[in-house]
Tab-separated table of C-alpha atoms in Angstrom:
chain	number	residue	atom	x	y	z
A	1	TYR	CA	-5.528	14.795	-21.749
A	2	ILE	CA	-4.422	18.525	-23.612
A	3	ALA	CA	-1.171	19.700	-24.262
A	4	LEU	CA	-0.313	23.236	-22.835
A	5	GLU	CA	2.190	24.595	-24.777
A	6	GLY	CA	6.214	24.575	-23.152
A	7	PRO	CA	6.316	21.486	-21.394
A	8	PRO	CA	6.567	18.634	-22.679
A	9	ASP	CA	4.720	15.994	-23.736
A	10	ILE	CA	5.529	12.686	-21.443
A	11	VAL	CA	2.475	11.086	-21.485
A	12	SER	CA	1.750	10.130	-25.322
A	13	ALA	CA	4.375	6.700	-24.570
A	14	TYR	CA	2.154	5.506	-22.726
A	15	GLY	CA	-0.994	5.224	-24.758
A	16	ALA	CA	-2.655	8.980	-24.049
A	17	ASN	CA	-5.379	10.017	-25.665
A	18	ILE	CA	-4.470	13.575	-26.637
A	19	LEU	CA	-6.867	15.696	-27.625
A	20	SER	CA	-6.372	19.268	-29.835
A	21	LEU	CA	-9.044	21.984	-28.868
A	22	ASP	CA	-10.475	24.048	-31.530
A	23	GLU	CA	-13.407	25.158	-29.122
A	24	THR	CA	-12.623	26.812	-25.325
A	25	LEU	CA	-12.209	24.129	-22.686
A	26	LEU	CA	-15.506	24.773	-21.416
A	27	SER	CA	-17.602	24.274	-24.034
A	28	TYR	CA	-15.910	21.513	-23.893
A	29	CYS	CA	-16.912	20.213	-20.405
A	30	GLN	CA	-20.480	21.169	-21.339
A	31	ARG	CA	-20.218	19.580	-24.221
A	32	ASN	CA	-19.066	16.302	-23.194
A	33	ASP	CA	-20.630	16.385	-19.650
A	34	ILE	CA	-16.877	17.033	-18.139
A	35	ARG	CA	-17.362	17.451	-13.949
A	36	GLU	CA	-13.528	16.934	-12.979
A	37	ILE	CA	-10.436	19.353	-14.305
A	38	VAL	CA	-6.688	17.362	-12.979
A	39	ILE	CA	-4.038	19.982	-12.961
A	40	ALA	CA	-0.920	17.343	-14.386
A	41	VAL	CA	2.305	19.661	-15.221
A	42	ASP	CA	4.760	20.224	-13.260
A	43	GLU	CA	5.857	23.776	-13.302
A	44	ARG	CA	3.722	26.045	-13.324
A	45	ARG	CA	4.698	29.636	-12.708
A	46	ALA	CA	5.229	31.855	-15.769
A	47	ARG	CA	9.590	31.727	-16.782
A	48	ASP	CA	11.621	34.655	-17.812
A	49	GLY	CA	8.691	36.519	-18.037
A	50	GLY	CA	6.821	34.760	-20.248
A	51	PRO	CA	3.167	33.240	-19.633
A	52	SER	CA	2.338	30.818	-17.326
A	53	PRO	CA	2.160	26.890	-19.129
A	54	LEU	CA	-1.190	27.204	-17.604
A	55	PRO	CA	-4.115	28.669	-18.707
A	56	VAL	CA	-5.308	30.433	-16.134
A	57	ALA	CA	-7.686	32.745	-17.905
A	58	GLU	CA	-9.966	28.992	-18.764
A	59	LEU	CA	-8.799	27.115	-15.701
A	60	LEU	CA	-11.455	29.840	-14.014
A	61	ASP	CA	-13.980	30.211	-16.148
A	62	CYS	CA	-14.442	26.439	-15.733
A	63	ARG	CA	-14.661	26.007	-12.059
A	64	LEU	CA	-16.873	29.286	-11.585
A	65	SER	CA	-19.127	27.929	-14.574
A	66	GLY	CA	-19.876	24.475	-11.442
A	67	ILE	CA	-16.659	21.954	-12.811
A	68	ASN	CA	-14.418	21.247	-10.082
A	69	VAL	CA	-10.815	22.070	-11.438
A	70	VAL	CA	-7.822	20.159	-8.816
A	71	ASP	CA	-3.999	19.009	-9.314
A	72	VAL	CA	-2.605	15.698	-9.745
A	73	LEU	CA	-1.652	15.370	-6.118
A	74	SER	CA	-4.676	15.462	-4.549
A	75	PHE	CA	-6.610	13.839	-7.430
A	76	PHE	CA	-4.291	10.915	-6.558
A	77	GLU	CA	-4.734	11.430	-2.596
A	78	ARG	CA	-8.838	11.418	-2.489
A	79	GLU	CA	-8.546	7.851	-5.985
A	80	VAL	CA	-5.888	5.735	-3.841
A	81	GLY	CA	-5.832	6.843	-0.733
A	82	LYS	CA	-1.934	7.753	-0.753
A	83	ILE	CA	0.277	10.626	-1.120
A	84	LEU	CA	2.578	11.154	-3.941
A	85	ILE	CA	5.842	11.318	-2.539
A	86	ALA	CA	7.177	11.979	-6.271
A	87	LEU	CA	4.165	15.041	-6.825
A	88	LEU	CA	4.607	16.246	-3.275
A	89	HIS	CA	5.688	20.183	-2.287
A	90	PRO	CA	6.865	21.480	1.218
A	91	SER	CA	3.984	23.695	-0.047
A	92	TRP	CA	1.455	21.585	-1.032
A	93	MET	CA	2.271	19.649	2.278
A	94	ILE	CA	1.494	24.092	4.514
A	95	PHE	CA	-1.225	25.540	2.056
A	96	SER	CA	-3.753	21.970	2.063
A	97	ASP	CA	-6.698	20.678	4.296
A	98	GLY	CA	-5.862	18.733	7.159
A	99	PHE	CA	-2.830	17.025	8.555
A	100	ALA	CA	-4.972	19.411	11.998
A	101	VAL	CA	-4.294	18.388	15.805
A	102	SER	CA	-6.315	19.211	18.536
A	103	PRO	CA	-6.456	18.543	21.939
A	104	LEU	CA	-10.127	16.862	20.904
A	105	ARG	CA	-9.365	14.627	19.298
A	106	ASN	CA	-6.386	13.085	21.559
A	107	ALA	CA	-8.640	12.946	24.289
A	108	SER	CA	-11.332	10.814	22.417
A	109	GLU	CA	-8.021	8.991	20.352
A	110	ARG	CA	-6.496	7.811	23.948
A	111	LEU	CA	-10.272	7.300	25.383
A	112	LEU	CA	-10.547	4.596	22.053
A	113	ASP	CA	-7.983	3.068	22.481
A	114	ILE	CA	-7.876	2.523	26.325
A	115	ALA	CA	-11.209	1.476	25.900
A	116	THR	CA	-10.558	-0.724	22.313
A	117	ALA	CA	-6.952	-2.414	23.684
A	118	GLY	CA	-8.785	-3.324	27.241
A	119	THR	CA	-11.238	-5.080	25.458
A	120	LEU	CA	-8.762	-6.687	22.824
A	121	PHE	CA	-7.572	-7.918	25.971
A	122	LEU	CA	-10.370	-9.489	27.649
A	123	VAL	CA	-10.907	-11.403	24.895
A	124	THR	CA	-7.794	-12.971	23.413
A	125	TRP	CA	-6.143	-13.308	27.103
A	126	PRO	CA	-6.505	-16.942	27.158
A	127	ILE	CA	-4.668	-17.405	22.445
A	128	MET	CA	-2.206	-15.146	24.711
A	129	LEU	CA	-1.870	-17.488	27.698
A	130	LEU	CA	-2.024	-21.066	24.673
A	131	THR	CA	0.575	-18.772	22.950
A	132	ALA	CA	3.027	-18.537	25.112
A	133	VAL	CA	2.785	-22.322	26.059
A	134	ALA	CA	3.431	-23.245	23.122
A	135	ILE	CA	6.308	-21.546	22.981
A	136	LYS	CA	7.601	-22.938	25.619
A	137	LEU	CA	6.858	-26.542	24.508
A	138	GLU	CA	8.818	-26.158	20.909
A	139	ASN	CA	11.966	-24.131	22.487
A	140	GLY	CA	12.263	-25.185	25.794
A	141	LEU	CA	11.692	-23.500	29.183
A	142	GLY	CA	14.174	-22.003	29.392
A	143	ALA	CA	13.772	-20.095	26.353
A	144	PRO	CA	11.773	-16.373	26.176
A	145	VAL	CA	8.583	-16.405	25.389
A	146	PHE	CA	8.672	-12.355	24.930
A	147	TYR	CA	10.686	-10.561	22.361
A	148	ARG	CA	11.738	-6.790	23.263
A	149	GLN	CA	13.472	-4.544	20.374
A	150	THR	CA	13.648	-0.888	20.691
A	151	ARG	CA	11.387	1.300	18.702
A	152	ILE	CA	11.019	5.086	17.034
A	153	GLY	CA	7.924	6.628	18.134
A	154	LEU	CA	5.704	9.634	18.263
A	155	ASN	CA	8.365	12.896	17.807
A	156	GLY	CA	11.106	9.939	17.306
A	157	THR	CA	11.369	8.801	21.036
A	158	GLU	CA	12.503	5.338	21.372
A	159	PHE	CA	10.316	3.059	22.977
A	160	GLU	CA	10.699	-0.697	23.970
A	161	VAL	CA	8.103	-2.292	21.786
A	162	THR	CA	6.572	-6.234	23.206
A	163	LYS	CA	6.518	-8.692	21.520
A	164	PHE	CA	5.528	-13.195	21.500
A	165	ARG	CA	8.774	-14.212	20.038
A	166	SER	CA	7.934	-15.938	16.531
A	167	MET	CA	12.196	-16.184	15.576
A	168	HIS	CA	14.609	-18.277	17.314
A	169	VAL	CA	17.034	-16.906	19.969
A	170	ASN	CA	19.583	-15.342	18.713
A	171	ALA	CA	17.389	-15.084	14.569
A	172	GLU	CA	20.520	-11.816	14.958
A	173	LYS	CA	23.633	-12.869	16.167
A	174	ASP	CA	26.388	-10.692	15.116
A	175	GLY	CA	23.509	-8.216	16.299
A	176	LYS	CA	23.367	-6.133	12.852
A	177	ALA	CA	19.244	-5.052	11.543
A	178	VAL	CA	18.298	-7.407	9.285
A	179	TRP	CA	14.463	-6.942	7.945
A	180	ALA	CA	12.282	-10.054	7.863
A	181	GLN	CA	11.272	-11.330	4.770
A	182	GLN	CA	8.214	-13.637	3.668
A	183	ASN	CA	9.339	-17.221	4.373
A	184	ASP	CA	12.021	-16.730	6.996
A	185	PRO	CA	14.281	-19.128	7.424
A	186	ARG	CA	14.604	-17.522	11.629
A	187	VAL	CA	11.142	-18.029	11.918
A	188	THR	CA	9.696	-20.848	14.271
A	189	ARG	CA	6.839	-23.406	13.537
A	190	VAL	CA	5.384	-21.418	16.000
A	191	GLY	CA	6.392	-18.504	14.613
A	192	GLN	CA	4.262	-18.727	11.327
A	193	PHE	CA	1.245	-19.275	12.996
A	194	ILE	CA	1.293	-16.507	15.653
A	195	ARG	CA	2.364	-14.150	12.757
A	196	ARG	CA	0.352	-15.596	9.798
A	197	THR	CA	-2.921	-14.711	12.444
A	198	ARG	CA	-1.442	-11.821	14.522
A	199	ILE	CA	-1.026	-13.103	17.433
A	200	ASP	CA	2.383	-12.361	17.754
A	201	GLU	CA	1.421	-7.998	17.350
A	202	LEU	CA	-1.557	-8.770	21.083
A	203	PRO	CA	1.469	-8.161	23.962
A	204	GLN	CA	1.705	-4.049	22.076
A	205	ILE	CA	-1.702	-4.598	24.383
A	206	LEU	CA	0.955	-2.778	26.963
A	207	ASN	CA	3.050	0.373	24.695
A	208	ILE	CA	-1.319	0.753	24.008
A	209	LEU	CA	-2.165	1.438	27.597
A	210	ARG	CA	1.018	3.054	29.001
A	211	GLY	CA	1.241	5.527	25.883
A	212	GLU	CA	3.359	4.190	23.466
A	213	MET	CA	2.221	3.696	20.313
A	214	SER	CA	-1.600	4.124	19.080
A	215	PHE	CA	-4.216	0.977	18.827
A	216	VAL	CA	-4.423	2.670	15.148
A	217	GLY	CA	-1.318	3.833	13.055
A	218	PRO	CA	2.390	3.940	11.304
A	219	ARG	CA	3.863	0.444	12.204
A	220	PRO	CA	6.632	1.541	14.464
A	221	GLU	CA	10.435	1.404	13.171
A	222	ARG	CA	14.044	0.184	14.643
A	223	PRO	CA	16.085	3.609	14.801
A	224	GLN	CA	18.461	1.960	12.559
A	225	PHE	CA	16.155	1.611	9.577
A	226	VAL	CA	14.782	5.176	10.288
A	227	SER	CA	17.794	6.763	10.414
A	228	GLU	CA	18.736	5.099	7.173
A	229	LEU	CA	15.724	5.426	5.172
A	230	ALA	CA	15.521	9.194	6.195
A	231	ALA	CA	18.232	9.831	4.208
A	232	LYS	CA	17.178	7.852	1.496
A	233	ILE	CA	13.613	9.104	1.923
A	234	PRO	CA	12.422	12.270	1.208
A	235	TYR	CA	9.562	13.203	4.129
A	236	TYR	CA	10.196	9.920	5.427
A	237	ASN	CA	10.557	11.247	9.458
A	238	GLU	CA	7.483	12.963	8.748
A	239	ARG	CA	5.526	9.547	10.061
A	240	HIS	CA	6.710	9.918	13.865
A	241	ARG	CA	4.474	13.337	13.507
A	242	VAL	CA	1.531	10.514	15.247
A	243	LYS	CA	2.185	7.366	17.711
A	244	PRO	CA	2.438	3.931	16.117
A	245	GLY	CA	0.256	1.494	15.788
A	246	LEU	CA	-0.811	-1.968	15.772
A	247	THR	CA	-2.686	-1.557	13.300
A	248	GLY	CA	-2.964	1.709	10.380
A	249	TRP	CA	-3.393	2.450	6.858
A	250	ALA	CA	-0.478	1.169	5.352
A	251	GLN	CA	-1.155	-2.226	7.044
A	252	LEU	CA	-4.564	-2.949	5.337
A	253	SER	CA	-3.479	-0.820	1.873
A	254	TYR	CA	0.429	-2.291	1.298
A	255	PRO	CA	1.262	-6.116	1.928
A	256	TYR	CA	4.388	-6.964	3.706
A	257	GLY	CA	7.750	-5.514	2.475
A	258	ALA	CA	11.132	-4.615	3.360
A	259	SER	CA	12.777	-3.341	1.317
A	260	ASP	CA	13.630	0.965	0.745
A	261	ASP	CA	11.183	0.567	-2.216
A	262	ASP	CA	9.333	-0.861	0.186
A	263	SER	CA	8.768	1.214	2.945
A	264	ARG	CA	8.968	4.407	-0.256
A	265	GLU	CA	5.335	2.556	-0.321
A	266	LYS	CA	4.127	2.338	3.070
A	267	LEU	CA	4.896	5.643	3.653
A	268	GLN	CA	2.826	7.597	0.959
A	269	TYR	CA	-0.181	5.302	2.372
A	270	ASP	CA	1.324	6.886	6.180
A	271	LEU	CA	1.087	10.357	4.700
A	272	TYR	CA	-2.121	9.822	4.679
A	273	TYR	CA	-3.475	8.536	7.195
A	274	LEU	CA	-1.612	11.338	8.698
A	275	LYS	CA	-3.152	14.186	6.664
A	276	ASN	CA	-6.289	12.599	7.401
A	277	HIS	CA	-5.803	11.931	10.551
A	278	SER	CA	-9.600	11.479	12.888
A	279	VAL	CA	-11.363	9.212	15.279
A	280	LEU	CA	-14.147	7.588	12.450
A	281	LEU	CA	-10.811	6.972	10.577
A	282	ASP	CA	-8.886	5.229	13.152
A	283	VAL	CA	-12.515	3.362	13.703
A	284	LEU	CA	-12.736	2.601	9.809
A	285	ILE	CA	-9.098	0.891	9.763
A	286	LEU	CA	-10.735	-1.155	12.623
A	287	VAL	CA	-13.404	-2.165	11.808
A	288	GLN	CA	-11.285	-3.279	8.731
A	289	THR	CA	-8.832	-5.323	10.860
A	290	VAL	CA	-11.482	-7.302	12.326
A	291	GLU	CA	-11.869	-8.137	8.506
A	292	VAL	CA	-8.917	-8.833	7.324
A	293	ILE	CA	-8.369	-11.404	10.746
A	294	LEU	CA	-12.131	-12.741	10.227
A	295	ILE	CA	-12.278	-12.942	6.237
A	296	GLY	CA	-8.602	-13.061	4.991
A	297	ASP	CA	-6.147	-10.286	4.033
A	298	ARG	CA	-8.030	-8.236	1.662
A	299	ILE	CA	-3.923	-7.598	0.059
A	300	SER	CA	-3.320	-9.113	-3.196
A	301	LYS	CA	-0.555	-7.065	-4.342
A	302	GLN	CA	2.035	-10.161	-3.957
A	303	SER	CA	-0.391	-13.732	-3.181
A	304	LYS	CA	0.671	-15.887	-5.035
A	305	ILE	CA	-2.025	-18.793	-6.405
A	306	THR	CA	-0.920	-22.363	-7.453
A	307	VAL	CA	-1.643	-23.486	-10.715
A	308	GLY	CA	-4.889	-27.091	-9.878
A	309	GLY	CA	-6.115	-27.026	-7.288
A	310	ASP	CA	-9.149	-24.499	-6.156
A	311	ALA	CA	-6.980	-22.290	-8.550
A	312	VAL	CA	-9.741	-21.755	-10.808
A	313	SER	CA	-11.845	-20.463	-7.962
A	314	GLN	CA	-9.028	-18.129	-6.935
A	315	ILE	CA	-7.860	-16.620	-9.962
A	316	CYS	CA	-12.469	-15.965	-10.301
A	317	SER	CA	-13.092	-14.283	-7.661
A	318	ILE	CA	-9.869	-11.714	-7.979
A	319	GLN	CA	-12.330	-9.632	-10.163
A	320	ALA	CA	-8.686	-7.366	-11.341
A	321	ASP	CA	-8.861	-4.625	-13.784
A	322	LEU	CA	-6.476	-6.565	-15.997
A	323	CYS	CA	-5.260	-10.546	-17.661
A	324	ILE	CA	-2.894	-10.588	-17.853
A	325	LEU	CA	-1.632	-14.366	-19.703
A	326	GLY	CA	2.830	-14.265	-19.700
A	327	VAL	CA	4.868	-15.252	-22.825
A	328	ASN	CA	6.194	-18.578	-20.951
A	329	ALA	CA	3.811	-19.524	-18.444
A	330	ILE	CA	1.991	-21.323	-22.147
A	331	ASP	CA	5.704	-21.969	-24.042
A	332	PRO	CA	5.850	-26.016	-24.895
A	333	ARG	CA	9.333	-24.998	-24.472
A	334	HIS	CA	8.528	-24.620	-20.324
A	335	GLY	CA	7.109	-28.049	-20.500
A	336	VAL	CA	3.595	-26.235	-20.512
A	337	THR	CA	1.349	-25.954	-23.460
A	338	GLU	CA	-1.604	-24.069	-24.040
A	339	ASN	CA	-3.744	-27.374	-24.580
A	340	ASP	CA	-3.345	-28.318	-20.237
A	341	ARG	CA	-7.030	-28.456	-19.167
A	342	GLU	CA	-5.685	-26.404	-15.647
A	343	VAL	CA	-3.869	-23.972	-17.490
A	344	VAL	CA	-7.546	-23.930	-19.783
A	345	GLN	CA	-9.181	-23.322	-17.007
A	346	VAL	CA	-7.232	-20.744	-15.461
A	347	LYS	CA	-6.863	-18.859	-18.848
A	348	ARG	CA	-10.776	-18.827	-19.043
A	349	ALA	CA	-10.294	-18.094	-15.463
A	350	MET	CA	-8.999	-15.148	-15.941
A	351	VAL	CA	-10.827	-13.414	-18.218
A	352	LYS	CA	-14.105	-14.462	-16.731
A	353	SER	CA	-12.916	-12.195	-14.399
A	354	ALA	CA	-11.460	-9.316	-15.491
A	355	ARG	CA	-13.974	-6.146	-15.528
A	356	LYS	CA	-12.700	-4.391	-17.419
A	357	VAL	CA	-10.144	-5.609	-20.386
A	358	ALA	CA	-10.618	-9.556	-21.787
A	359	CYS	CA	-6.430	-10.358	-22.316
A	360	VAL	CA	-3.390	-9.472	-23.505
A	361	SER	CA	-2.017	-11.073	-25.790
A	362	ILE	CA	0.214	-14.156	-25.006
A	363	LEU	CA	2.937	-13.360	-27.755
A	364	GLU	CA	2.803	-10.260	-26.646
A	365	LYS	CA	4.938	-8.403	-23.856
A	366	LEU	CA	3.045	-6.575	-22.046
A	367	GLY	CA	4.692	-3.157	-22.499
A	368	SER	CA	3.120	-3.884	-26.126
A	369	ALA	CA	-0.149	-3.946	-24.980
A	370	GLN	CA	-0.040	-0.145	-23.572
A	371	PRO	CA	-2.917	-1.409	-20.646
A	372	PHE	CA	-3.355	2.347	-19.728
A	373	GLN	CA	-4.259	3.426	-23.298
A	374	VAL	CA	-7.641	1.010	-22.158
A	375	CYS	CA	-8.683	1.563	-19.552
A	376	PRO	CA	-7.433	3.028	-15.662
A	377	LEU	CA	-6.423	0.314	-13.706
A	378	ASN	CA	-6.334	-0.603	-9.942
A	379	GLU	CA	-5.470	-4.740	-10.413
A	380	ILE	CA	-4.104	-7.425	-12.840
A	381	ALA	CA	-4.564	-10.397	-12.697
A	382	ALA	CA	-0.874	-12.430	-14.091
A	383	LEU	CA	-0.594	-15.714	-15.470
A	384	VAL	CA	3.835	-15.805	-15.693
A	385	THR	CA	6.486	-17.819	-14.867
A	386	ASP	CA	10.317	-16.816	-13.523
A	387	GLY	CA	11.658	-15.400	-16.063
A	388	ASP	CA	8.809	-14.356	-17.874
A	389	PRO	CA	10.084	-11.075	-20.004
A	390	ALA	CA	6.068	-9.334	-19.037
A	391	LEU	CA	7.576	-9.819	-15.493
A	392	PRO	CA	9.639	-6.336	-15.001
A	393	GLU	CA	7.093	-4.530	-16.683
A	394	LEU	CA	4.109	-6.226	-13.260
A	395	GLU	CA	6.938	-5.453	-10.980
A	396	ALA	CA	6.788	-1.242	-13.241
A	397	TYR	CA	3.096	-1.862	-12.556
A	398	ARG	CA	3.115	-3.091	-8.872
A	399	LYS	CA	5.557	-0.455	-7.515
A	400	ALA	CA	3.117	2.373	-8.457
A	401	GLY	CA	0.222	1.364	-7.053
A	402	ILE	CA	-2.078	-1.234	-8.328
A	403	ARG	CA	-2.601	-4.678	-7.650
A	404	VAL	CA	-0.553	-7.753	-9.718
A	405	VAL	CA	-1.779	-11.255	-8.093
A	406	TYR	CA	1.112	-13.913	-9.707
A	407	ALA	CA	-0.793	-16.948	-10.836
């Protein structure tokens, strides 16, 4: 980091390395083979007739010398595949590339939707038939097979989405909309299976063929949730600029969530899709969706691994950037000792799996370890238990977009 005169320093507390230059910015970049400069300041314009906090002349000198200069919002968009709402302002959306709409692209997308939905129906109709039979067998012959619910679609229009019923009848007895939860007690045994395998989504092929949905796009939400979230989250209604989808960039990039914070996080991925919307991106998302269905969920931010059994092999496969061994995880007061065979195996596996950092001392909280000082993080593997002092900060990193795998 290079500190500017005027704006307060807010990065030193996170262990950032603050440079003090005794030469021009261009000569420093050339001497250290720096190819890109990221501008991360809250205010770029001069105030009260004073000078601009940005070294405009030096940045221009760097840019014209072949060094890329990019603002922090575009940097994060490129690196993590989402648009950070906290940094977003309307002028960036107005002047940045993307957000393009064309009749040719719409026609190409519609052809892709019809071809993909038709092919999927031909391949999966036996599975859908067996699913209908299983629902009848579990819930009775009089139980409905399908579940229809009002959702918000393109430009805020309402439509009825069709899914296989995965919950008990009258799951919302009082008529109030309730977020679905992981391990929701309202879900039936058949429902648990068809949700896990995404089979419950297959009837939405009809919505795609009718043009109410696209195969790829943001997930459609219920009107009650949309009105609540739009009042709390800026730019939330912008996700309705494209058709909702059966799968999408947010679904691939973020785990299932049922809270305002989860909706805010997913919106950042939806805005990335909205900005970079193209047939090529749709095809990429479709390919990755097939990979998820056939191989398994690629999202690990909220997954749990049970210590013991094949936990070691699972942790080895994580390939995390940082390993966190929680204070309580191997504390005798919690019934687990550092010498327990399974814990020792897991510790070794976690250290082995970390690409950039071995591990953080079990006697330190995560905050005192300052992991951002060591390396940029994409994924953390954490061996912690309920009540561990590392949990709040781990959750803060998870909400910041870092994958956290709890062992």
